């Protein structure tokens, strides 16, 4: 039988051991990240300047830039957002507000959760078969954007459902009691009140999509692009470009450009890859920052 | 209905042999009673007696959830322009729940304004009815806020968020929202149970003033409140209507022993 003092001392010891273990593991995690960041910055920063952002890739590392890559990334993200947001939000609203709760909707729910876990290269294979060969979209910005939209659709659907579910039932009843239809409740109340949660989810999904490489390689995105997609209404070879022609243009994106440079011999291209990595990380981090700001602002504004 | 035959006010709604089911559970059992126009009728009874369930049948709120079933009739009597009375069965599957909710407003237990401006809260019901003109909206919003005794407190901050108001003000805003659409009946579901005594007495005064304009049905847990604000009281127990009479009669000289036991606080 231990005395009270011994029991307390033993408890204290366990407490202290756990504290130290936890602290060590946290430091290891954060330290790894810090070393990674430091390496990236040390290798890439000297290479990062305006010329780097405004030049096309080149055989000579010192002249090469990421113009076509970042423009490609931005355009692909535009297509992804324009596809995934309406589809995902509509599906989320339907499942949450319209669909009857039965075994079929439960099945759909489970499968949406499963889709979020499917490896991204599988989406690439599906897009290759469906979009490139079946629909003949080609190895284009359109194909790339839609492929990434498929990839993030489950995230957008889940974020929409959670944001809508967080709205208390008495808010819906208040609107229904005034004679609103289901669509009026959705349009006037549920979507405005959940817009913060939905945009947070969408931004986080897009920040995942912008770093994806495998599905785009699968559909055949090029690794060396020394031109930009044709701007709408500009004149190329004496012909006015249509407003949607850029969608069918070949493209590359930042992570593919990085991969291309990393696989070349020599330190100079490695520095280019690191600099492109800094740009990619800056894009991802600033998107996440925007998401955090939106979340904080909505939390302050909406209360029930 | 006993003793009420002397009342000169016409009947506004008639509940006839009405039952309500949540799935297989029968929450309201063969209830019959009629409500007078421009009178305040209180529904009292212990928790789970079916009074809120009955109230929510009037604006078909139960249609929002699956598995609910109405049986019997609730007939709404409305005066037409020609001077005759139109009869409409509220709970008939042929009657549109949207139409009933446009004609019968509801004030809920917990104040539930929309996280929008004070003005938009009151204007929303009018917008749903297709009112677009800014001037008409402003006039109707002001009138509703005056009727809800809230105008003087909010007239300088109509564009501020409704959640900046106190709980009692929020509930009066919800009353203004319910009144703005000029309903035939206003349903109150324990409107003061989330409020402090001062805010409660303001709401009670308001209900007292409103009886001249509109028919009121109020569910309350608070028997003093029923005694203070209502003309008629219906006492329900386990889904059945035990007693329905003038409020003074129910409280001073109840006809059933169960009613007497409940109002004297021996159960519930």
Coordinates of C-alpha atoms in Angstrom, one line a residue:
Chain A
X1 CA 0.0 0.0 0.0
X2 CA 1.4 3.3 -1.1
X3 CA 1.1 6.4 1.0
X4 CA -0.7 9.4 -0.2
X5 CA 2.6 11.2 -0.8
X6 CA 3.9 8.3 -2.9
X7 CA 0.7 8.2 -5.0
X8 CA 1.0 11.9 -5.7
X9 CA 4.7 11.6 -6.5
X10 CA 4.0 8.8 -8.9
X11 CA 1.2 10.8 -10.6
X12 CA 3.6 13.8 -10.9
X13 CA 6.3 11.6 -12.5
X14 CA 3.9 10.3 -15.1
X15 CA 2.7 13.8 -15.8
X16 CA 6.2 15.0 -16.3
X17 CA 7.3 12.1 -18.5
X18 CA 4.3 12.6 -20.7
X19 CA 5.0 16.4 -20.9
X20 CA 8.6 15.8 -22.0
X21 CA 7.6 13.1 -24.6
X22 CA 5.0 15.4 -26.1
X23 CA 7.3 18.3 -26.2
X24 CA 10.1 16.3 -27.9
X25 CA 7.8 14.9 -30.5
X26 CA 6.4 18.4 -31.2
X27 CA 9.9 19.8 -31.6
X28 CA 10.8 17.0 -34.0
X29 CA 7.8 17.7 -36.2
X30 CA 8.2 21.5 -36.3
X31 CA 12.0 21.1 -36.6
X32 CA 11.6 18.9 -39.7
X33 CA 9.3 21.5 -41.3
X34 CA 11.7 24.3 -40.4
X35 CA 14.7 22.5 -41.9
X36 CA 12.6 21.8 -45.1
X37 CA 11.6 25.4 -45.3
X38 CA 15.2 26.6 -44.7
X39 CA 16.6 24.3 -47.4
X40 CA 14.0 25.5 -49.9
X41 CA 14.6 29.1 -49.1
X42 CA 18.4 28.8 -49.1
X43 CA 18.4 27.0 -52.4
X44 CA 15.6 29.0 -54.1
X45 CA 15.7 32.6 -52.8
X46 CA 18.8 33.7 -54.7
X47 CA 17.1 32.6 -57.9
X48 CA 13.8 34.3 -57.2
X49 CA 13.3 37.6 -59.0
X50 CA 11.0 39.3 -61.5
X51 CA 12.7 37.8 -64.5
X52 CA 12.2 34.3 -63.1
X53 CA 8.4 35.0 -62.9
X54 CA 8.2 36.5 -66.4
X55 CA 10.4 34.1 -68.4
X56 CA 9.6 30.9 -70.2
X57 CA 11.5 27.7 -69.4
X58 CA 14.8 27.5 -71.2
X59 CA 17.6 25.0 -71.8
X60 CA 19.9 27.3 -69.8
X61 CA 19.0 27.2 -66.1
X62 CA 20.0 30.9 -65.5
X63 CA 17.6 32.1 -68.2
X64 CA 14.7 29.8 -67.3
X65 CA 11.5 31.0 -65.6
X66 CA 8.1 29.9 -64.6
X67 CA 5.8 32.2 -66.6
X68 CA 4.0 29.4 -68.4
X69 CA 3.8 27.3 -65.3
X70 CA 2.2 29.9 -63.0
X71 CA -0.1 31.1 -65.7
X72 CA -1.1 27.5 -66.3
X73 CA -1.6 26.9 -62.6
X74 CA -3.8 30.0 -62.3
X75 CA -5.9 29.1 -65.4
X76 CA -6.3 25.4 -64.3
X77 CA -7.4 26.6 -60.9
X78 CA -10.0 28.9 -62.5
X79 CA -11.5 26.0 -64.4
X80 CA -11.3 23.8 -61.3
X81 CA -13.1 26.4 -59.1
X82 CA -15.7 27.2 -61.8
X83 CA -16.5 23.4 -62.0
X84 CA -16.1 22.2 -58.5
X85 CA -17.9 25.1 -56.7
X86 CA -21.3 25.0 -58.4
X87 CA -21.3 21.1 -58.6
X88 CA -20.1 20.6 -55.0
X89 CA -22.2 23.3 -53.4
X90 CA -25.3 22.1 -55.3
X91 CA -24.7 18.5 -54.3
X92 CA -24.1 19.4 -50.7
X93 CA -27.3 21.5 -50.5
X94 CA -29.2 18.7 -52.2
X95 CA -28.0 16.0 -49.9
X96 CA -28.5 18.1 -46.8
X97 CA -31.8 19.8 -47.5
X98 CA -33.6 18.0 -50.2
X99 CA -32.7 14.3 -50.2
X100 CA -34.8 12.0 -48.1
X101 CA -32.8 10.1 -45.5
X102 CA -32.8 6.5 -46.5
X103 CA -30.4 3.7 -47.3
X104 CA -29.7 5.1 -50.8
X105 CA -28.6 8.5 -49.5
X106 CA -26.6 6.8 -46.7
X107 CA -24.8 4.8 -49.5
X108 CA -24.1 8.0 -51.4
X109 CA -22.8 9.6 -48.2
X110 CA -20.4 6.8 -47.5
X111 CA -19.1 6.8 -51.0
X112 CA -18.5 10.6 -51.0
X113 CA -16.3 10.0 -47.9
X114 CA -14.6 7.2 -49.8
X115 CA -14.0 9.4 -52.9
X116 CA -12.1 11.8 -50.7
X117 CA -9.6 9.0 -50.0
X118 CA -9.1 7.8 -53.6
X119 CA -5.4 8.3 -54.7
X120 CA -5.2 11.2 -57.0
X121 CA -3.6 9.2 -59.9
X122 CA -6.8 7.2 -60.1
X123 CA -8.6 10.4 -61.0
X124 CA -6.0 11.0 -63.6
X125 CA -6.6 7.7 -65.2
X126 CA -10.3 8.3 -65.2
X127 CA -9.9 11.7 -66.8
X128 CA -7.5 10.2 -69.4
X129 CA -10.2 7.7 -70.4
X130 CA -13.2 9.9 -70.1
X131 CA -12.1 13.5 -70.9
X132 CA -9.1 13.0 -73.2
X133 CA -10.2 10.0 -75.2
X134 CA -14.0 9.9 -74.9
X135 CA -14.9 13.6 -74.9
X136 CA -11.8 14.6 -76.9
X137 CA -11.0 17.5 -74.7
X138 CA -7.3 16.9 -75.4
X139 CA -4.4 17.4 -73.1
X140 CA -5.8 20.9 -72.4
X141 CA -6.4 23.3 -69.6
X142 CA -10.0 22.3 -69.6
X143 CA -9.1 18.6 -69.0
X144 CA -6.7 19.6 -66.3
X145 CA -9.1 21.8 -64.5
X146 CA -12.0 19.4 -64.7
X147 CA -9.8 16.5 -63.5
X148 CA -8.7 18.5 -60.4
X149 CA -12.4 19.5 -59.9
X150 CA -13.3 15.8 -59.7
X151 CA -10.5 15.4 -57.2
X152 CA -11.7 18.1 -54.8
X153 CA -15.4 17.6 -55.3
X154 CA -15.8 15.4 -52.2
X155 CA -14.0 18.0 -50.1
X156 CA -16.3 20.8 -51.3
X157 CA -19.5 18.6 -50.8
X158 CA -18.5 17.7 -47.3
X159 CA -17.6 21.3 -46.4
X160 CA -20.9 22.5 -47.8
X161 CA -22.9 20.0 -45.9
X162 CA -21.1 20.7 -42.6
X163 CA -21.5 24.5 -43.0
X164 CA -25.3 24.0 -43.7
X165 CA -25.7 21.5 -41.0
X166 CA -24.3 24.0 -38.5
X167 CA -27.2 26.4 -39.1
X168 CA -29.7 25.8 -36.3
X169 CA -33.0 24.3 -37.2
X170 CA -35.0 27.2 -35.7
X171 CA -33.5 29.4 -38.4
X172 CA -35.0 27.3 -41.1
X173 CA -38.3 27.1 -39.2
X174 CA -38.4 30.9 -38.9
X175 CA -38.2 31.3 -42.7
X176 CA -40.6 28.4 -43.5
X177 CA -43.1 29.8 -41.0
X178 CA -43.2 33.0 -43.1
X179 CA -44.2 31.0 -46.1
X180 CA -40.8 30.5 -47.8
X181 CA -40.3 27.6 -50.2
X182 CA -37.4 25.3 -49.8
X183 CA -35.5 27.1 -52.5
X184 CA -36.1 30.5 -50.9
X185 CA -34.9 29.1 -47.6
X186 CA -31.7 27.8 -49.3
X187 CA -31.1 31.0 -51.3
X188 CA -32.0 33.7 -48.8
X189 CA -30.8 32.0 -45.6
X190 CA -28.8 28.8 -45.7
X191 CA -26.3 29.8 -48.5
X192 CA -25.7 33.3 -47.1
X193 CA -25.2 32.0 -43.5
X194 CA -23.0 29.2 -44.6
X195 CA -21.0 31.1 -47.2
X196 CA -18.0 31.5 -44.7
X197 CA -17.8 27.8 -44.0
X198 CA -18.2 26.9 -47.7
X199 CA -15.6 29.3 -48.9
X200 CA -13.1 28.1 -46.3
X201 CA -13.7 24.5 -47.5
X202 CA -13.4 25.6 -51.1
X203 CA -10.1 27.5 -50.6
X204 CA -8.6 24.6 -48.7
X205 CA -9.6 22.2 -51.4
X206 CA -8.1 24.5 -54.1
X207 CA -4.9 24.8 -52.1
X208 CA -4.7 21.0 -52.3
X209 CA -5.5 21.0 -56.0
X210 CA -2.8 23.5 -56.9
X211 CA -0.1 21.2 -55.6
X212 CA -1.3 18.1 -57.4
X213 CA 1.0 16.6 -60.0
X214 CA 0.2 13.0 -60.6
X215 CA -3.3 13.3 -62.2
X216 CA -2.0 16.1 -64.5
X217 CA 1.0 14.0 -65.6
X218 CA -1.4 11.2 -66.3
X219 CA -3.6 13.1 -68.6
X220 CA -0.5 14.3 -70.4
X221 CA 0.2 17.8 -69.3
X222 CA 3.4 18.9 -71.0
X223 CA 6.6 19.6 -69.1
X224 CA 8.1 22.1 -71.5
X225 CA 5.8 25.0 -72.6
X226 CA 7.4 28.1 -74.1
X227 CA 4.2 29.9 -75.0
X228 CA 1.1 31.2 -73.2
X229 CA -2.5 30.1 -74.0
X230 CA -4.1 32.5 -76.5
X231 CA -5.7 35.5 -74.8
X232 CA -9.4 36.0 -75.7
X233 CA -9.9 38.5 -78.6
X234 CA -6.2 38.9 -79.3
X235 CA -5.0 38.4 -82.8
X236 CA -2.8 35.4 -83.6
X237 CA -1.5 34.9 -87.1
X238 CA -4.1 37.3 -88.5
X239 CA -7.0 35.6 -86.8
X240 CA -9.1 36.8 -83.8
X241 CA -9.0 34.3 -80.9
X242 CA -12.3 33.2 -79.5
X243 CA -13.2 33.8 -75.9
X244 CA -12.9 30.1 -74.8
X245 CA -10.0 29.0 -77.0
X246 CA -7.5 29.1 -74.1
X247 CA -9.4 26.3 -72.6
X248 CA -8.2 23.9 -75.3
X249 CA -4.6 25.1 -75.1
X250 CA -1.8 22.7 -73.9
X251 CA -0.4 23.7 -70.5
X252 CA 2.0 23.0 -67.7
X253 CA 1.6 23.8 -63.9
X254 CA 4.1 24.7 -61.2
X255 CA 4.5 21.3 -59.6
X256 CA 5.1 19.7 -63.1
X257 CA 7.7 22.4 -63.9
X258 CA 9.4 21.7 -60.6
X259 CA 9.4 18.0 -61.3
X260 CA 10.9 18.6 -64.7
X261 CA 13.7 20.7 -63.3
X262 CA 14.5 18.4 -60.3
X263 CA 14.9 15.4 -62.7
X264 CA 17.7 17.3 -64.7
X265 CA 21.3 17.0 -63.6
X266 CA 23.1 19.9 -62.2
X267 CA 22.6 22.3 -59.2
X268 CA 21.4 25.2 -61.4
X269 CA 18.1 23.5 -62.3
X270 CA 17.7 22.4 -58.7
X271 CA 17.9 26.0 -57.6
X272 CA 15.1 26.8 -60.2
X273 CA 13.0 24.0 -58.8
X274 CA 13.5 25.3 -55.2
X275 CA 12.5 28.8 -56.4
X276 CA 9.4 27.5 -58.1
X277 CA 8.7 25.6 -54.8
X278 CA 8.8 28.8 -52.9
X279 CA 6.2 30.3 -55.2
X280 CA 4.0 27.3 -54.9
X281 CA 4.3 27.3 -51.1
X282 CA 3.6 31.0 -50.9
X283 CA 0.4 30.4 -53.0
X284 CA -0.7 27.6 -50.8
X285 CA 0.0 29.3 -47.5
X286 CA -1.7 32.6 -48.6
X287 CA -4.8 30.6 -49.7
X288 CA -4.9 29.0 -46.3
X289 CA -4.4 32.3 -44.6
X290 CA -7.4 33.7 -46.5
X291 CA -9.4 30.7 -45.4
X292 CA -8.4 31.4 -41.7
X293 CA -9.3 35.1 -42.0
X294 CA -12.7 34.3 -43.5
X295 CA -13.4 31.7 -40.8
X296 CA -12.5 34.1 -38.0
X297 CA -14.6 36.9 -39.5
X298 CA -17.6 34.7 -40.0
X299 CA -17.3 33.4 -36.4
X300 CA -17.5 37.0 -35.2
X301 CA -20.3 38.0 -37.5
X302 CA -22.8 35.1 -37.3
X303 CA -24.1 33.9 -34.0
X304 CA -27.5 32.5 -33.2
Chain B
X1 CA -68.5 24.9 -26.6
X2 CA -69.8 25.6 -23.2
X3 CA -70.6 29.1 -22.0
X4 CA -68.9 30.7 -25.0
X5 CA -72.1 30.9 -27.0
X6 CA -72.7 34.3 -25.5
X7 CA -69.5 35.6 -27.2
X8 CA -70.5 37.9 -30.1
X9 CA -67.2 37.2 -31.9
X10 CA -67.4 34.8 -34.8
X11 CA -65.6 31.5 -34.9
X12 CA -62.1 31.9 -36.5
X13 CA -61.0 28.3 -36.6
X14 CA -62.6 25.0 -35.8
X15 CA -60.7 21.9 -34.8
X16 CA -62.9 18.8 -35.5
X17 CA -62.1 15.3 -34.2
X18 CA -58.5 16.0 -34.9
X19 CA -55.6 13.7 -34.2
X20 CA -51.9 14.0 -35.0
X21 CA -49.3 11.2 -35.3
X22 CA -45.5 11.3 -35.1
X23 CA -45.0 8.0 -37.0
X24 CA -47.0 5.6 -34.9
X25 CA -47.1 7.8 -31.8
X26 CA -50.4 9.7 -31.4
X27 CA -49.5 13.1 -29.9
X28 CA -53.0 14.7 -30.3
X29 CA -56.1 12.6 -29.7
X30 CA -59.5 13.4 -31.1
X31 CA -59.4 17.0 -30.1
X32 CA -62.4 19.3 -31.0
X33 CA -62.7 22.9 -30.2
X34 CA -63.3 26.3 -31.9
X35 CA -61.4 29.5 -31.5
X36 CA -63.0 32.9 -31.5
X37 CA -61.8 35.7 -33.8
X38 CA -59.8 38.4 -32.3
X39 CA -59.6 36.6 -29.0
X40 CA -56.6 35.2 -27.2
X41 CA -56.8 31.5 -26.6
X42 CA -54.3 29.8 -24.4
X43 CA -53.3 26.1 -24.6
X44 CA -52.0 24.9 -21.3
X45 CA -50.9 21.5 -19.9
X46 CA -47.9 19.7 -18.6
X47 CA -44.9 19.0 -20.9
X48 CA -45.6 16.4 -23.6
X49 CA -49.4 17.0 -23.5
X50 CA -49.5 17.8 -27.2
X51 CA -50.2 21.6 -26.9
X52 CA -47.2 22.7 -29.0
X53 CA -47.9 19.8 -31.4
X54 CA -51.4 21.0 -31.9
X55 CA -50.3 24.6 -32.4
X56 CA -47.8 23.6 -35.1
X57 CA -50.6 21.9 -37.0
X58 CA -52.1 25.3 -37.7
X59 CA -49.2 26.4 -40.0
X60 CA -48.4 22.9 -41.1
X61 CA -44.9 23.0 -39.6
X62 CA -45.1 19.2 -39.2
X63 CA -44.9 18.9 -43.0
X64 CA -41.2 19.8 -42.8
X65 CA -40.4 16.5 -41.2
X66 CA -41.1 13.0 -42.6
X67 CA -43.4 10.5 -41.0
X68 CA -46.0 12.9 -39.6
X69 CA -49.7 12.5 -40.2
X70 CA -52.8 14.6 -39.6
X71 CA -56.2 13.1 -39.2
X72 CA -59.5 15.0 -38.9
X73 CA -60.0 18.7 -39.8
X74 CA -58.9 22.1 -38.8
X75 CA -61.3 24.5 -40.5
X76 CA -60.2 28.1 -41.0
X77 CA -63.0 30.6 -41.4
X78 CA -62.2 33.7 -43.4
X79 CA -64.4 36.6 -44.3
X80 CA -64.5 37.2 -48.1
X81 CA -64.9 40.5 -49.8
X82 CA -68.5 39.6 -50.6
X83 CA -69.3 39.3 -46.9
X84 CA -69.7 35.6 -46.8
X85 CA -67.4 33.2 -45.0
X86 CA -65.0 31.0 -46.7
X87 CA -64.1 27.6 -45.1
X88 CA -60.7 26.0 -45.7
X89 CA -59.4 22.8 -44.2
X90 CA -55.9 23.7 -43.0
X91 CA -54.6 20.2 -42.7
X92 CA -56.1 18.8 -45.9
X93 CA -53.4 17.4 -48.3
X94 CA -55.0 19.6 -51.0
X95 CA -54.3 22.8 -49.0
X96 CA -50.9 24.3 -49.7
X97 CA -48.7 24.5 -46.5
X98 CA -47.0 27.6 -48.0
X99 CA -50.4 29.4 -48.3
X100 CA -51.3 28.5 -44.7
X101 CA -47.9 29.8 -43.5
X102 CA -48.6 33.0 -45.4
X103 CA -51.9 33.5 -43.7
X104 CA -51.0 32.2 -40.2
X105 CA -47.8 33.6 -38.6
X106 CA -45.8 32.0 -35.8
X107 CA -43.7 33.3 -33.0
X108 CA -41.3 30.7 -31.5
X109 CA -40.1 29.8 -28.1
X110 CA -36.6 31.1 -28.5
X111 CA -36.2 34.4 -30.3
X112 CA -35.0 33.5 -33.8
X113 CA -34.4 36.6 -35.8
X114 CA -32.4 36.1 -39.0
X115 CA -28.7 37.2 -38.8
X116 CA -29.7 40.2 -41.1
X117 CA -30.6 43.8 -40.4
X118 CA -33.6 44.7 -38.2
X119 CA -35.3 46.1 -41.3
X120 CA -34.7 43.0 -43.4
X121 CA -36.0 40.8 -40.6
X122 CA -39.4 42.5 -40.7
X123 CA -39.4 43.0 -44.5
X124 CA -38.6 39.4 -45.4
X125 CA -42.1 38.1 -45.1
X126 CA -43.3 41.0 -47.3
X127 CA -40.6 40.2 -49.9
X128 CA -41.8 36.6 -50.0
X129 CA -45.2 37.9 -50.8
X130 CA -43.7 39.8 -53.8
X131 CA -43.7 43.3 -52.3
X132 CA -40.8 45.1 -54.0
X133 CA -41.3 48.9 -53.7
X134 CA -38.9 50.4 -51.1
X135 CA -41.5 52.9 -50.0
X136 CA -44.2 50.3 -49.4
X137 CA -41.7 48.1 -47.5
X138 CA -40.6 51.0 -45.3
X139 CA -44.2 51.9 -44.4
X140 CA -45.2 48.3 -43.6
X141 CA -42.0 47.7 -41.6
X142 CA -42.5 50.8 -39.5
X143 CA -46.2 49.9 -38.9
X144 CA -45.2 46.4 -37.8
X145 CA -42.5 47.6 -35.5
X146 CA -44.9 50.1 -34.0
X147 CA -47.5 47.3 -33.4
X148 CA -44.8 45.3 -31.8
X149 CA -43.9 48.2 -29.5
X150 CA -40.4 48.2 -30.8
X151 CA -40.3 51.2 -33.2
X152 CA -39.0 53.8 -30.7
X153 CA -36.1 51.5 -29.6
X154 CA -34.9 50.6 -33.1
X155 CA -35.9 53.4 -35.4
X156 CA -32.4 54.9 -35.5
X157 CA -30.7 51.5 -36.2
X158 CA -32.8 49.7 -38.7
X159 CA -29.8 48.7 -40.7
X160 CA -28.0 47.1 -37.8
X161 CA -27.8 43.4 -37.2
X162 CA -30.8 42.0 -35.3
X163 CA -28.4 40.1 -33.0
X164 CA -27.3 43.4 -31.4
X165 CA -30.8 43.6 -29.7
X166 CA -31.5 42.2 -26.2
X167 CA -33.4 38.9 -25.9
X168 CA -36.7 40.7 -25.2
X169 CA -36.2 43.1 -28.1
X170 CA -35.4 40.1 -30.4
X171 CA -38.6 38.5 -29.5
X172 CA -40.6 41.6 -30.2
X173 CA -38.8 41.8 -33.5
X174 CA -40.0 38.3 -34.2
X175 CA -43.5 39.4 -33.3
X176 CA -43.1 42.4 -35.7
X177 CA -41.9 40.0 -38.4
X178 CA -45.0 37.8 -37.8
X179 CA -47.4 40.9 -37.8
X180 CA -45.9 42.6 -40.9
X181 CA -47.6 40.2 -43.2
X182 CA -51.1 40.9 -41.7
X183 CA -51.9 37.4 -40.8
X184 CA -55.3 36.0 -39.8
X185 CA -53.9 34.2 -36.8
X186 CA -50.7 34.5 -34.9
X187 CA -49.4 31.4 -33.1
X188 CA -47.3 32.0 -30.1
X189 CA -45.3 28.9 -28.9
X190 CA -44.2 29.7 -25.3
X191 CA -43.0 33.1 -26.4
X192 CA -41.6 34.2 -23.1
X193 CA -40.0 31.0 -21.8
X194 CA -36.5 32.3 -22.7
X195 CA -37.0 35.8 -21.4
X196 CA -36.5 37.6 -18.1
X197 CA -39.6 38.8 -16.1
X198 CA -39.4 42.4 -17.4
X199 CA -39.2 41.4 -21.0
X200 CA -41.9 38.9 -20.3
X201 CA -44.3 41.5 -19.0
X202 CA -43.7 43.6 -22.1
X203 CA -44.6 40.8 -24.4
X204 CA -47.7 40.1 -22.3
X205 CA -48.8 43.7 -22.6
X206 CA -48.2 43.5 -26.3
X207 CA -50.3 40.4 -26.7
X208 CA -53.0 42.2 -24.7
X209 CA -52.9 45.1 -27.2
X210 CA -52.8 42.8 -30.2
X211 CA -56.1 41.0 -29.5
X212 CA -58.0 43.9 -31.1
X213 CA -56.2 43.3 -34.4
X214 CA -55.7 39.6 -34.8
X215 CA -56.7 36.1 -33.5
X216 CA -54.1 34.7 -31.1
X217 CA -53.3 31.2 -30.1
X218 CA -50.7 30.9 -27.3
X219 CA -49.1 27.9 -25.8
X220 CA -47.7 28.5 -22.4
X221 CA -46.2 26.6 -19.5
X222 CA -46.9 29.5 -17.2
X223 CA -50.4 29.4 -15.8
X224 CA -50.3 32.9 -14.5
X225 CA -49.5 34.0 -18.0
X226 CA -52.5 32.1 -19.4
X227 CA -54.7 33.7 -16.7
X228 CA -53.4 37.2 -17.4
X229 CA -53.5 37.3 -21.2
X230 CA -56.1 34.9 -22.5
X231 CA -59.9 35.1 -23.0
X232 CA -60.2 31.3 -23.4
X233 CA -58.1 28.5 -22.0
X234 CA -57.8 24.9 -23.2
X235 CA -56.3 22.4 -20.9
X236 CA -54.6 19.4 -22.5
X237 CA -53.3 16.3 -20.9
X238 CA -51.6 13.3 -22.6
X239 CA -52.8 14.5 -26.0
X240 CA -56.4 14.9 -25.0
X241 CA -58.5 18.0 -24.6
X242 CA -59.6 17.9 -20.9
X243 CA -61.3 21.2 -20.6
X244 CA -62.0 24.3 -22.8
X245 CA -63.8 27.3 -21.5
X246 CA -63.5 31.0 -20.7
X247 CA -60.2 31.6 -18.9
X248 CA -62.0 33.0 -15.8
X249 CA -64.1 29.9 -15.5
X250 CA -61.2 27.5 -16.1
X251 CA -59.1 29.1 -13.4
X252 CA -61.8 29.9 -10.8
X253 CA -64.2 27.1 -11.2
X254 CA -62.8 24.3 -13.3
X255 CA -65.2 21.7 -14.4
X256 CA -62.9 18.7 -14.3
X257 CA -60.9 17.5 -11.3
X258 CA -57.8 17.0 -13.5
X259 CA -57.9 20.7 -14.5
X260 CA -58.3 21.7 -10.9
X261 CA -55.3 19.5 -9.9
X262 CA -53.1 21.0 -12.7
X263 CA -53.9 24.7 -12.1
X264 CA -53.4 24.3 -8.3
X265 CA -49.9 22.9 -9.1
X266 CA -50.4 19.4 -7.9
X267 CA -48.8 18.0 -11.0
X268 CA -47.2 19.1 -14.2

